[in-house]
Coordinates of C-alpha atoms (C1' of nucleotides) in Angstrom, one line a residue:
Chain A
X1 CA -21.9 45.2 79.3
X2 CA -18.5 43.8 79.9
X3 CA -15.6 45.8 80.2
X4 CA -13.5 47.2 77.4
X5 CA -10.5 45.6 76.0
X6 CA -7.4 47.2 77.8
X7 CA -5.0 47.5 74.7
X8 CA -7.1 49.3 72.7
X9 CA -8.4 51.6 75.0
X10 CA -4.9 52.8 75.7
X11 CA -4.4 52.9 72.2
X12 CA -7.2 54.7 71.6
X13 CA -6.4 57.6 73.8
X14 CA -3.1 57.8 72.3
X15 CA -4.6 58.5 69.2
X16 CA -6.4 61.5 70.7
X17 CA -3.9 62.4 72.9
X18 CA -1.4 62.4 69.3
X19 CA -4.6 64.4 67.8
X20 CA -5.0 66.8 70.3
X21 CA -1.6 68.1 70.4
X22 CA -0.2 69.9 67.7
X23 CA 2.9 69.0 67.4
X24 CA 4.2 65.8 67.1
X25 CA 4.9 63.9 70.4
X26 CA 7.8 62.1 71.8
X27 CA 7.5 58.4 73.5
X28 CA 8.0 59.5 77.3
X29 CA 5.2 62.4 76.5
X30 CA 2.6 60.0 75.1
X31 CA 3.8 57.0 78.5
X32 CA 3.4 60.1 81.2
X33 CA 1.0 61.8 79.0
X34 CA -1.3 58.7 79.9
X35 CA 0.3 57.5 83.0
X36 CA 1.6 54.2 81.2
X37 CA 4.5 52.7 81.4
X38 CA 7.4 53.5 78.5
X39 CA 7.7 49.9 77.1
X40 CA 3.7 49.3 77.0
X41 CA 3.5 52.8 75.1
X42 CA 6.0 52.0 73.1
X43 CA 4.5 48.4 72.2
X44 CA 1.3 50.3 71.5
X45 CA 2.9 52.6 69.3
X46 CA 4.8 50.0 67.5
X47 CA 1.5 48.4 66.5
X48 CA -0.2 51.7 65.6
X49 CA 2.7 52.4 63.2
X50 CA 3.3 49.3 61.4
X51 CA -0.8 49.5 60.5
X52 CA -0.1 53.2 59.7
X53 CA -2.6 54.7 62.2
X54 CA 1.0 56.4 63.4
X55 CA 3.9 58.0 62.1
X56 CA 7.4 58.2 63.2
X57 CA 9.4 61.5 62.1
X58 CA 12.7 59.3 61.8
X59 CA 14.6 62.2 62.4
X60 CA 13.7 63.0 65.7
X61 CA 12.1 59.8 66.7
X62 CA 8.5 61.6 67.5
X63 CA 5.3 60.2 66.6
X64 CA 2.6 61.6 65.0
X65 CA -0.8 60.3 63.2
X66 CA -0.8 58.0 60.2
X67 CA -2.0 58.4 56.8
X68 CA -4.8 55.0 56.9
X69 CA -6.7 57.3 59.1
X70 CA -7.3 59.9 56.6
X71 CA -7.9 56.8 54.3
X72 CA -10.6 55.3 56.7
X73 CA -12.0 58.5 57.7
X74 CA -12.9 59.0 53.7
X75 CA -14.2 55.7 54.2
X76 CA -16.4 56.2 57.1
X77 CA -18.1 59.4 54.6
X78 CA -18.5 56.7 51.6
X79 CA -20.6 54.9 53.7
X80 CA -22.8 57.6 55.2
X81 CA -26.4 57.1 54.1
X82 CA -27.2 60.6 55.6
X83 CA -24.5 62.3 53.8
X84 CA -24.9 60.3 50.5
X85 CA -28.2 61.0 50.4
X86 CA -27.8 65.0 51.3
X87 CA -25.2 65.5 48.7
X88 CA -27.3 66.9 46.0
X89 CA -29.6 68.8 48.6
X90 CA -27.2 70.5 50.2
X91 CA -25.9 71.4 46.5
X92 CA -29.0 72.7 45.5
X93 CA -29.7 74.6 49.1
X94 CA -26.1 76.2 49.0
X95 CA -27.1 77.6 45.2
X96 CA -30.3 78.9 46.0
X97 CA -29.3 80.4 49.4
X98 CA -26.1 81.7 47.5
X99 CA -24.3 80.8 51.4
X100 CA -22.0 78.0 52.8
X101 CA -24.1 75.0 53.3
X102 CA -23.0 72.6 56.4
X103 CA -24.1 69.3 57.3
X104 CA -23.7 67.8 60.8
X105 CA -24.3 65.1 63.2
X106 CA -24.1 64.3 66.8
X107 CA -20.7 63.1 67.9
X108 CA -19.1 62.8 71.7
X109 CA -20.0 66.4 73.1
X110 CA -19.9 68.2 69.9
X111 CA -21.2 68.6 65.9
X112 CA -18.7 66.5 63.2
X113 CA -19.4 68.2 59.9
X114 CA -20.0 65.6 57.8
X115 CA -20.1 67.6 54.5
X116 CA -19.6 71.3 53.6
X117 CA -20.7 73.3 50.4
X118 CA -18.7 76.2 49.5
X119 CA -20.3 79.6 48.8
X120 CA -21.0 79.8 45.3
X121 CA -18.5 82.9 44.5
X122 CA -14.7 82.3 44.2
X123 CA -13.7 83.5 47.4
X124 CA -11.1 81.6 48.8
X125 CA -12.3 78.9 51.7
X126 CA -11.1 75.6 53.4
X127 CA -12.8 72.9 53.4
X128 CA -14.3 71.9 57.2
X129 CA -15.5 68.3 57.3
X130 CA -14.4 66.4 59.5
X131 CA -13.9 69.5 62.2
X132 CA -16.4 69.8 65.3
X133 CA -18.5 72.9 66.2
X134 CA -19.5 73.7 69.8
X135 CA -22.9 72.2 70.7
X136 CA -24.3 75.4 72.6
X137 CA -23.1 77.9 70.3
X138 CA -23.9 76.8 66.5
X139 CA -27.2 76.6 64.9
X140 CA -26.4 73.2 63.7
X141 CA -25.8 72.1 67.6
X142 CA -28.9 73.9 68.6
X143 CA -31.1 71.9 66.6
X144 CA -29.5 68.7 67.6
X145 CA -29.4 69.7 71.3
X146 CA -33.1 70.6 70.9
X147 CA -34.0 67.3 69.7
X148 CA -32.1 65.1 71.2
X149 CA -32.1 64.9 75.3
X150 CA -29.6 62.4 75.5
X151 CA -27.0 65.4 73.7
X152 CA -28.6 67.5 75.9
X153 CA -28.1 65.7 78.9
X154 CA -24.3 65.1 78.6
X155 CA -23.6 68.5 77.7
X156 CA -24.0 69.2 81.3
X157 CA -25.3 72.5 83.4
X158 CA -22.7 75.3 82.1
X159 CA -21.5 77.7 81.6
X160 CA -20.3 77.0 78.7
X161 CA -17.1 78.9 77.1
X162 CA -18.0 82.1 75.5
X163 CA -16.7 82.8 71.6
X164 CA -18.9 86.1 71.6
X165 CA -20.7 88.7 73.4
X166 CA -23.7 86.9 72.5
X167 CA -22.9 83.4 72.8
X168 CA -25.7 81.4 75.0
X169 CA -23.1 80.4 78.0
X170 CA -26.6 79.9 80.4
X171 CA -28.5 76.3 80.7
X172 CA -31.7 78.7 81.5
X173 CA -31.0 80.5 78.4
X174 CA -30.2 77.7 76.2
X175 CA -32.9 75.6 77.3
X176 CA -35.4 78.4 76.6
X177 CA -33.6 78.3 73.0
X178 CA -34.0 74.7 72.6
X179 CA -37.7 75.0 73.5
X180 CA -38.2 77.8 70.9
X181 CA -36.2 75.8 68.3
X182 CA -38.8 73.0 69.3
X183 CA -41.7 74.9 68.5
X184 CA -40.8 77.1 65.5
X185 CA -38.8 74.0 63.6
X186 CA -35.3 75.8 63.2
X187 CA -32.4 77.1 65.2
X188 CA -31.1 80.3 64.6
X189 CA -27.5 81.5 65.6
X190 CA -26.6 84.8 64.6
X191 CA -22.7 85.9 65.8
X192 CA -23.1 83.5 68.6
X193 CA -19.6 81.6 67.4
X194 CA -17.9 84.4 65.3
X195 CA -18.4 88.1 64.9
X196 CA -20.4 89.1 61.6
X197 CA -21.6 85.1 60.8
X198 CA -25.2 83.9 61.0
X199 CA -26.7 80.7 60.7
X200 CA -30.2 79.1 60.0
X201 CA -30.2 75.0 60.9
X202 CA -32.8 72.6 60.5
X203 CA -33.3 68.9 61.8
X204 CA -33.0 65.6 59.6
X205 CA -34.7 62.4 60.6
X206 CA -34.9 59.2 59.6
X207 CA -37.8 57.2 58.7
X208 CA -38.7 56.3 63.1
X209 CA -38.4 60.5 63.1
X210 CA -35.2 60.1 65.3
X211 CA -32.7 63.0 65.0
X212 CA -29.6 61.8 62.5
X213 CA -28.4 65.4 62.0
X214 CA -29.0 68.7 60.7
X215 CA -28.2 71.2 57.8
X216 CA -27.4 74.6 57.8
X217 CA -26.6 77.5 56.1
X218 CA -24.1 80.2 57.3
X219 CA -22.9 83.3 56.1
X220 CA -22.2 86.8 56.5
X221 CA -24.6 88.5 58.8
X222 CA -25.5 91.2 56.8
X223 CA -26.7 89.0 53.9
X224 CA -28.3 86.0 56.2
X225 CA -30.5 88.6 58.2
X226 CA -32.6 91.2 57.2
X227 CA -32.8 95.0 57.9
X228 CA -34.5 94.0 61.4
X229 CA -31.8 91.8 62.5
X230 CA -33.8 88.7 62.2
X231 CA -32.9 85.8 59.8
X232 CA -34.6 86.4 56.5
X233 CA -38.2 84.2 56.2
X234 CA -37.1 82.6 52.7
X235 CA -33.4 81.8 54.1
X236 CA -35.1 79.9 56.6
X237 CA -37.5 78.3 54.1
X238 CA -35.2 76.9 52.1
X239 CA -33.2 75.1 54.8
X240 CA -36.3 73.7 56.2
X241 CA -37.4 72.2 52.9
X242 CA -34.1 70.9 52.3
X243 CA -34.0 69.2 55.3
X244 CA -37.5 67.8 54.9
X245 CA -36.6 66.9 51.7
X246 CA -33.7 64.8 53.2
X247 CA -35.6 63.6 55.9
X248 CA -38.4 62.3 53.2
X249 CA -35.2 60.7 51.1
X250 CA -34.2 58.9 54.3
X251 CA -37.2 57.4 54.5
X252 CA -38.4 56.7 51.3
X253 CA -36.4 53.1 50.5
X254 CA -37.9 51.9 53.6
X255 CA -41.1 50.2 51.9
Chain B
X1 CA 11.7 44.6 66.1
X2 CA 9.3 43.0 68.7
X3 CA 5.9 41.2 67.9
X4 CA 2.8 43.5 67.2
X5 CA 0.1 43.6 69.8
X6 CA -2.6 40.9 68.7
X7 CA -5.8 42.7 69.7
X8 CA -4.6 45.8 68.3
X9 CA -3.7 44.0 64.9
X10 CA -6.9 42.1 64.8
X11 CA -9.0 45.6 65.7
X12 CA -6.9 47.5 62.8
X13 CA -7.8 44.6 60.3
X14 CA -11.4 44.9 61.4
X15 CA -11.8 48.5 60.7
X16 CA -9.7 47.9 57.4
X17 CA -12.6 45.1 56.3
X18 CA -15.4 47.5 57.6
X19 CA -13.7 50.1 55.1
X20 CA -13.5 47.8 52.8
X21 CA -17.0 46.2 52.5
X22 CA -19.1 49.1 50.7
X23 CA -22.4 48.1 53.0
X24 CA -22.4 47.7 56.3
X25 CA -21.0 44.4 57.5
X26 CA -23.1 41.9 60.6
X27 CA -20.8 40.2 63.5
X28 CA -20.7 36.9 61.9
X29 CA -19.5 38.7 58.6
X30 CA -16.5 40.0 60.7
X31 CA -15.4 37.1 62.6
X32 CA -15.5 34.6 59.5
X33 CA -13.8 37.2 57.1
X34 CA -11.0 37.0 59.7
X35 CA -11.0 33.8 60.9
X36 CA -11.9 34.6 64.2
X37 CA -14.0 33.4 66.9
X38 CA -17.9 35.6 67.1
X39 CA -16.8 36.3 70.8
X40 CA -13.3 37.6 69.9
X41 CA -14.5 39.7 67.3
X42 CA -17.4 40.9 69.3
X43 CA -14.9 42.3 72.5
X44 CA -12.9 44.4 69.9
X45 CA -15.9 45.5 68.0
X46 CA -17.5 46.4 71.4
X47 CA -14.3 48.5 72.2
X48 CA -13.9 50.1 69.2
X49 CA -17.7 51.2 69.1
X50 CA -17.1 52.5 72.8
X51 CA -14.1 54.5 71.5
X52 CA -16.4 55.8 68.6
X53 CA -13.8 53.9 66.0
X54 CA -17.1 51.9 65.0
X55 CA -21.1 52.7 65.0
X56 CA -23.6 49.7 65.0
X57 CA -27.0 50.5 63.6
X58 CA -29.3 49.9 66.4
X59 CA -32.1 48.4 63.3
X60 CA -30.1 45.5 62.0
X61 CA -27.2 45.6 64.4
X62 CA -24.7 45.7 61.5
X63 CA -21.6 47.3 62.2
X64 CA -20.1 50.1 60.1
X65 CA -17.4 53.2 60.7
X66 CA -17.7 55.5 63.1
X67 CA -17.6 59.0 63.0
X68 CA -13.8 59.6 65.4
X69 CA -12.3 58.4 62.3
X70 CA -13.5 61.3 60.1
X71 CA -12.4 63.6 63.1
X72 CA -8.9 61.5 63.7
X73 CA -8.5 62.0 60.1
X74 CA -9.0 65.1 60.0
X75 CA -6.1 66.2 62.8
X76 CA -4.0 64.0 60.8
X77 CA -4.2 66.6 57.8
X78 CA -4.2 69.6 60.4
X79 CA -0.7 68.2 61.4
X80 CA 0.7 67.5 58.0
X81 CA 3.6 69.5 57.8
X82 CA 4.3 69.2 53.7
X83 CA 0.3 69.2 53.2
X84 CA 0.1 72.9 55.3
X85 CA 3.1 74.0 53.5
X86 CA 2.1 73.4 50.3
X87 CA -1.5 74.9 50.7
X88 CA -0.8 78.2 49.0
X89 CA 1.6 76.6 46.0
X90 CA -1.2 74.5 45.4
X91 CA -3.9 77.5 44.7
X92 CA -1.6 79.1 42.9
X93 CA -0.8 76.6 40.7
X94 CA -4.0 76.0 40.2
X95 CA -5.5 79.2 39.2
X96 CA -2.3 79.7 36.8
X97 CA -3.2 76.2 35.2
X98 CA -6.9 76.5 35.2
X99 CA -7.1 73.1 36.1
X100 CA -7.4 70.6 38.9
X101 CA -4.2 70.4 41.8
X102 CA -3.3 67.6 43.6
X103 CA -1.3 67.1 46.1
X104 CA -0.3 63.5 47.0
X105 CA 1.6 60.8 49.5
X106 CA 3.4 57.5 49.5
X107 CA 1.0 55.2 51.6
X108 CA 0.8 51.3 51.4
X109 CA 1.5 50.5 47.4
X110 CA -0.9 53.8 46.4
X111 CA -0.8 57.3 46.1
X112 CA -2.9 58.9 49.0
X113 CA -4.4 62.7 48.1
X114 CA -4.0 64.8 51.1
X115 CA -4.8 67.7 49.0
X116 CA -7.0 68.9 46.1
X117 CA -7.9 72.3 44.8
X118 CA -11.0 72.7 42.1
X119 CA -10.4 73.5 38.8
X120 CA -11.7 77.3 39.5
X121 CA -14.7 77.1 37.8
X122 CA -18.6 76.6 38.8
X123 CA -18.5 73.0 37.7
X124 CA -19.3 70.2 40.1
X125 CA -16.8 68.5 41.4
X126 CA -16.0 65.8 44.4
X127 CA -13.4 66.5 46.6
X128 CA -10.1 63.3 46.8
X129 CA -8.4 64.1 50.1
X130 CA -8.4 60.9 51.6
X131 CA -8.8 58.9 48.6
X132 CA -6.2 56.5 46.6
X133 CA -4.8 56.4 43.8
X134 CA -2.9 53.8 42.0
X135 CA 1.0 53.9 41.7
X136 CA 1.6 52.5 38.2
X137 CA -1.2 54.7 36.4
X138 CA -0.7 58.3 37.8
X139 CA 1.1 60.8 37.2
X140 CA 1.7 61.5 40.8
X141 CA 2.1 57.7 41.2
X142 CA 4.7 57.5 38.5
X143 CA 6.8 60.0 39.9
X144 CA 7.2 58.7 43.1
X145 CA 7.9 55.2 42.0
X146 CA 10.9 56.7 39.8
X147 CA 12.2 58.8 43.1
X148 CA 11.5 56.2 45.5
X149 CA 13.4 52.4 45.2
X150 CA 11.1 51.2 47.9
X151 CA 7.9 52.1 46.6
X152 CA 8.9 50.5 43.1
X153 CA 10.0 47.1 44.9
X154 CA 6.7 46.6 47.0
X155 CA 4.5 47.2 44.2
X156 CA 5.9 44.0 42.9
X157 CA 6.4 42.3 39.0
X158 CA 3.2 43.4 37.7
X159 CA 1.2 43.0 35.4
X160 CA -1.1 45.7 36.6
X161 CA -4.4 46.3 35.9
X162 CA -5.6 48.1 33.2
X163 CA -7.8 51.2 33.5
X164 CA -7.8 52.1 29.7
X165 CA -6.2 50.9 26.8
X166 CA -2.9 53.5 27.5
X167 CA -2.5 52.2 31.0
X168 CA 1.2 50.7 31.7
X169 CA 0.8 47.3 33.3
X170 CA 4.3 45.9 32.0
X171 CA 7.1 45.9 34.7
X172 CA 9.5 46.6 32.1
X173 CA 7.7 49.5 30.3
X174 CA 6.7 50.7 33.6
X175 CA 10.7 51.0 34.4
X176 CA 11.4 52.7 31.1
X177 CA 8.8 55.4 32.2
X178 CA 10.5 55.7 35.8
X179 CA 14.0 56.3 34.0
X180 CA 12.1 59.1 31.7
X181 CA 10.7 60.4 34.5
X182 CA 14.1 60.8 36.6
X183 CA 15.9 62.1 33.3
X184 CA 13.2 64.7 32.9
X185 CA 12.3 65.8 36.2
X186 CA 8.8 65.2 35.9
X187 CA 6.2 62.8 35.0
X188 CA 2.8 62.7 32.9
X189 CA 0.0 60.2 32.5
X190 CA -2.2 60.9 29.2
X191 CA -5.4 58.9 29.4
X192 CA -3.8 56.1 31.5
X193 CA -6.1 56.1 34.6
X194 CA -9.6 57.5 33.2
X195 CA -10.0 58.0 29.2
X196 CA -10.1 62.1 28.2
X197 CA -7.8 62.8 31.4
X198 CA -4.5 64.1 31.4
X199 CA -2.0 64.9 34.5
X200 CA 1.5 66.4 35.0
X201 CA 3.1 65.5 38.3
X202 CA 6.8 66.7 40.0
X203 CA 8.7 65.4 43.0
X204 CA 8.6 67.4 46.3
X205 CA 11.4 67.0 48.4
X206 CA 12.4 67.5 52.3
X207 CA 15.8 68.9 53.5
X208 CA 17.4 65.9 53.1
X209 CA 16.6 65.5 49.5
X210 CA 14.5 62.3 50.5
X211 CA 10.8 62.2 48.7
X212 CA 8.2 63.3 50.6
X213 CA 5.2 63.7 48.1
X214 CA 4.6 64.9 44.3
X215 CA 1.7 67.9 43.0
X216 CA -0.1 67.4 40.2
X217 CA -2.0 69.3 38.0
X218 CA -4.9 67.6 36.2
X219 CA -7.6 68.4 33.3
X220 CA -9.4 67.4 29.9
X221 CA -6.5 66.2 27.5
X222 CA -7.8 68.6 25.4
X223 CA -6.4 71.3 28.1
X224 CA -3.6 69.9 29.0
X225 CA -2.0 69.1 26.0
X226 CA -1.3 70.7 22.6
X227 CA -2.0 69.7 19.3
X228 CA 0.9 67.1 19.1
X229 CA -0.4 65.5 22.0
X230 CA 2.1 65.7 24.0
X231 CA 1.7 67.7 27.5
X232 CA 2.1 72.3 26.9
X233 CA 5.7 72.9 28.1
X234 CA 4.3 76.1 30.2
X235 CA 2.3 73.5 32.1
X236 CA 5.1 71.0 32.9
X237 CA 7.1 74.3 34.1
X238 CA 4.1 75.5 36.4
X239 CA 4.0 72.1 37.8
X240 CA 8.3 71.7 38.3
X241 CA 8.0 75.2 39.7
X242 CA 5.4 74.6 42.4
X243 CA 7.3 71.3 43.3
X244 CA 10.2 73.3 43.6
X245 CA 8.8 75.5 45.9
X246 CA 7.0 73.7 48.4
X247 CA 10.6 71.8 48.6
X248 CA 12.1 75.1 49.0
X249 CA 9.8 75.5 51.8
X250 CA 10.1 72.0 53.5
X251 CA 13.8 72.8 53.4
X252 CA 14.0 77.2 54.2
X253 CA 13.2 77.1 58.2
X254 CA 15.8 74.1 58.6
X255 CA 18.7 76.7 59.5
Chain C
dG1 C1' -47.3 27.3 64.0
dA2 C1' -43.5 24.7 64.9
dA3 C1' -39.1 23.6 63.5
dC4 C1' -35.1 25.4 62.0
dA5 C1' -31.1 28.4 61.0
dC6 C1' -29.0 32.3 62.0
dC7 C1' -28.5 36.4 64.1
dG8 C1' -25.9 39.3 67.9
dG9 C1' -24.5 38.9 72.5
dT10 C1' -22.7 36.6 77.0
dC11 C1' -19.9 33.9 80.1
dG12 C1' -16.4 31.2 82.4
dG13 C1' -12.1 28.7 82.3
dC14 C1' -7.6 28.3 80.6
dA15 C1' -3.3 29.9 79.0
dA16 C1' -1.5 33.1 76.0
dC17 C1' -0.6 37.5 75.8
dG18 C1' 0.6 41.9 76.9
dC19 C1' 2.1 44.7 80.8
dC20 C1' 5.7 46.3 83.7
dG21 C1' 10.2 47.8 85.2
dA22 C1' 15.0 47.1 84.6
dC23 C1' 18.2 47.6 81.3
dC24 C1' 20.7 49.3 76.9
dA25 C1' 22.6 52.6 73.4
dC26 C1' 22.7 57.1 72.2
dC27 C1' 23.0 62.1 72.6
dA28 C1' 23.4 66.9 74.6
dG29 C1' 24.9 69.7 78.1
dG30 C1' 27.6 70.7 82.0
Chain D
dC1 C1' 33.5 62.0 82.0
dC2 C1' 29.5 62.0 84.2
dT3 C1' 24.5 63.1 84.4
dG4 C1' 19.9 63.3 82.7
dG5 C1' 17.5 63.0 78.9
dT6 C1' 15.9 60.5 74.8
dG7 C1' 13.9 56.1 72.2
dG8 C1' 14.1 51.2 72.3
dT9 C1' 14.5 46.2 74.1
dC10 C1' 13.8 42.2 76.9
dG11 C1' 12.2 38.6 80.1
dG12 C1' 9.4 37.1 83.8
dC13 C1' 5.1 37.4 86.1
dG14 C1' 0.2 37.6 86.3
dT15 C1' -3.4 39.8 84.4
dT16 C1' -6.1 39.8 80.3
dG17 C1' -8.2 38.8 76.6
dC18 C1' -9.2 34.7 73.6
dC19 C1' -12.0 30.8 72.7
dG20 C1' -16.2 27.9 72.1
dA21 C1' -20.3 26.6 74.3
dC22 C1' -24.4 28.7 75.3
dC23 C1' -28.6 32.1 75.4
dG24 C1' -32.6 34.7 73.7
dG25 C1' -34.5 36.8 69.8
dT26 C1' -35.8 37.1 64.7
dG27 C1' -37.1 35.7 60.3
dT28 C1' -37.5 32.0 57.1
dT29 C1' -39.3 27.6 55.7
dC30 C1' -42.4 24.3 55.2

DNA sequence: GAACACCGGTCGGCAACGCCGACCACCAGG
DNA sequence: CCTGGTGGTCGGCGTTGCCGACCGGTGTTC
């Protein structure tokens, strides 16, 4: 494969370097930041801006990102087969399940919710597409990195950062997960990203049976598990036949 | 101000078409719909798939958005100063109205939602962030057309198009409104975007006094206005009081 | 089944384009 | 008033990316 165009790489990376940061970002930041010179950063940035992938706070002259992205990222969700075609699933799941439904997919080294079904109650809660959940620590990146060696294989030998006491930081560990997830058909997480959250996930396919994603439902442990501690059977049903039930949708315009 | 970066341009315009094309769009479809040679087009597509900007299904080779932008998209609203500030305002106002907030910004010649709060009740809705709306037949748009001279000379001499039979697609009736809505203090579109829908929008300012965004609250006409028709004063007060807030807040940790 | 049209992808040569570093205007602090 | 910082500009050099011809595969047509 030939090699990448040089502009837009750069540019690229100043978008994520712009993203990472919280705060806005001044020119000489972004030009050291990336080891570029100030007038190719700032001909970069000039670009970026007049499409409206940048901002500049004219005030203090900083730069941060630009409203089209929000616009394309909406975009890139209107065309999403998986996520179309999930919509009323994951509706139906989250009602049944009376829990937060998630739906994800493989991106970089991570899970990118792709679309998020508040808890049926009136509790207050923020909306979390387009955010990115830890691979090794979610049961949504469990059941990817279970399917998928290629996920696996970037994510490297550990150990991995630890969000709880019982977070998998271990390949051994997680590997031995990913092989149980393998056999039983879902992932389980239970307080392995935040205290007092479970989570049952299952995978999608598409109609060749490769992994496009996975759906989940999360919640409070006490509710998601049962007296034993273990996730509660029909919890687990229901998020296996919705995903089947996506899976079969997927599939089902093919012939 | 300099030239723009030509790749950078062309890759913007690319991802722009790819947005804009509800299917997923081939090579050939790219470089003809831009006028540009199939290798050109294939080096920045290339990049931008490598940066994850674009995804090319690996079936038909058709090119479509990629999943960074959701995530890009997403720091950009993590970021937003007015759109964090306004968060609370925004539930508020909407659990006083009993109706549907949003929360909206100048971008190109439309009104981009970078916020929206569900009418709080069970009924299924879609969430907006990310999505446009147009100037001339909003409430939200209307308001920062009358507050903002630059807004109202891009969007040009009209006419404009029609969504209903109430829509204003005259420049000059369109300019009466703007001068209502600056005498007022707020602005209203009854059935002018979808028929049966009514919105109330205010102005949100910075510190400087410069227009930075409007809230809107929106519902069934049969909500949102009385018996006259006209819009229920203690709605156009909730709405002028959020406004007034949030600016309050843009403004409060200035000194 | 062969001819065809079209697809996405590649490659090399030419020159345009964008990178770089010096420079400018401005501002804050000493 | 100088110094060190900012964002921004400019022109010359040479790297870079653009272009159009070409390749291998696919599906359509007859």
């Amino acid at each position: 494969m030939p090699g990448a165009i040089q502009s837009l790489s750069r540019a690229a990376a100043i978008l994520r370097l712009l993203a990472g940061g919280e705060r806005r970002l001044g020119l000489s930041e972004v030009a050291t930041g990336l080891g570029l010179a100030k007038g190719t950063a700032h001909g970069i940035l000039r670009t970026l801006q007049q499409e409206g992938f940048v901002e500049q706070d004219p005030e203090s002259g900083k730069y941060q990102l630009g409203a089209e992205l929000l616009r394309l990222g909406q975009s890139y969700l209107d065309v999403h087969e998986l996520r179309a075609r999930a919509l009323v699933w994951a509706d139906d799941l989250a009602r049944a399940a009376g829990e937060t439904v998630y739906l994800g997919v493989l991106h970089q080294r991570g899970v990118l919710v792709v679309h998020h079904v508040f808890r049926p109650d009136d509790s207050r809660q923020v909306l979390e597409v387009g955010s990115m959940q830890p691979l090794h620590a979610t049961a949504l990146g469990k059941v990817l990195l279970a399917y998928d060696p290629v996920a696996r294989g970037e994510l490297g030998g550990g150990p991995w950062e630890a969000f709880t006491a019982r977070t998998v930081t271990e390949p051994a560990a997680l590997d031995a997960q990913c092989a149980l997830v393998r056999e039983r058909g879902w992932a389980d997480a239970v307080e392995e990203t935040w205290e007092g959250v479970a989570s049952v996930a299952a995978l999608i396919q598409d109609r060749r049976r490769n992994p496009v994603g996975a759906v989940c439902v999360s919640g409070a442990v006490e509710t998601v598990c049962g007296p034993d501690g273990a996730v509660r059977p029909a919890l687990v049903a229901s998020v296996r036949t919705a995903a089947r039930a996506i899976s079969r949708d997927l599939g089902a315009h093919r012939f």
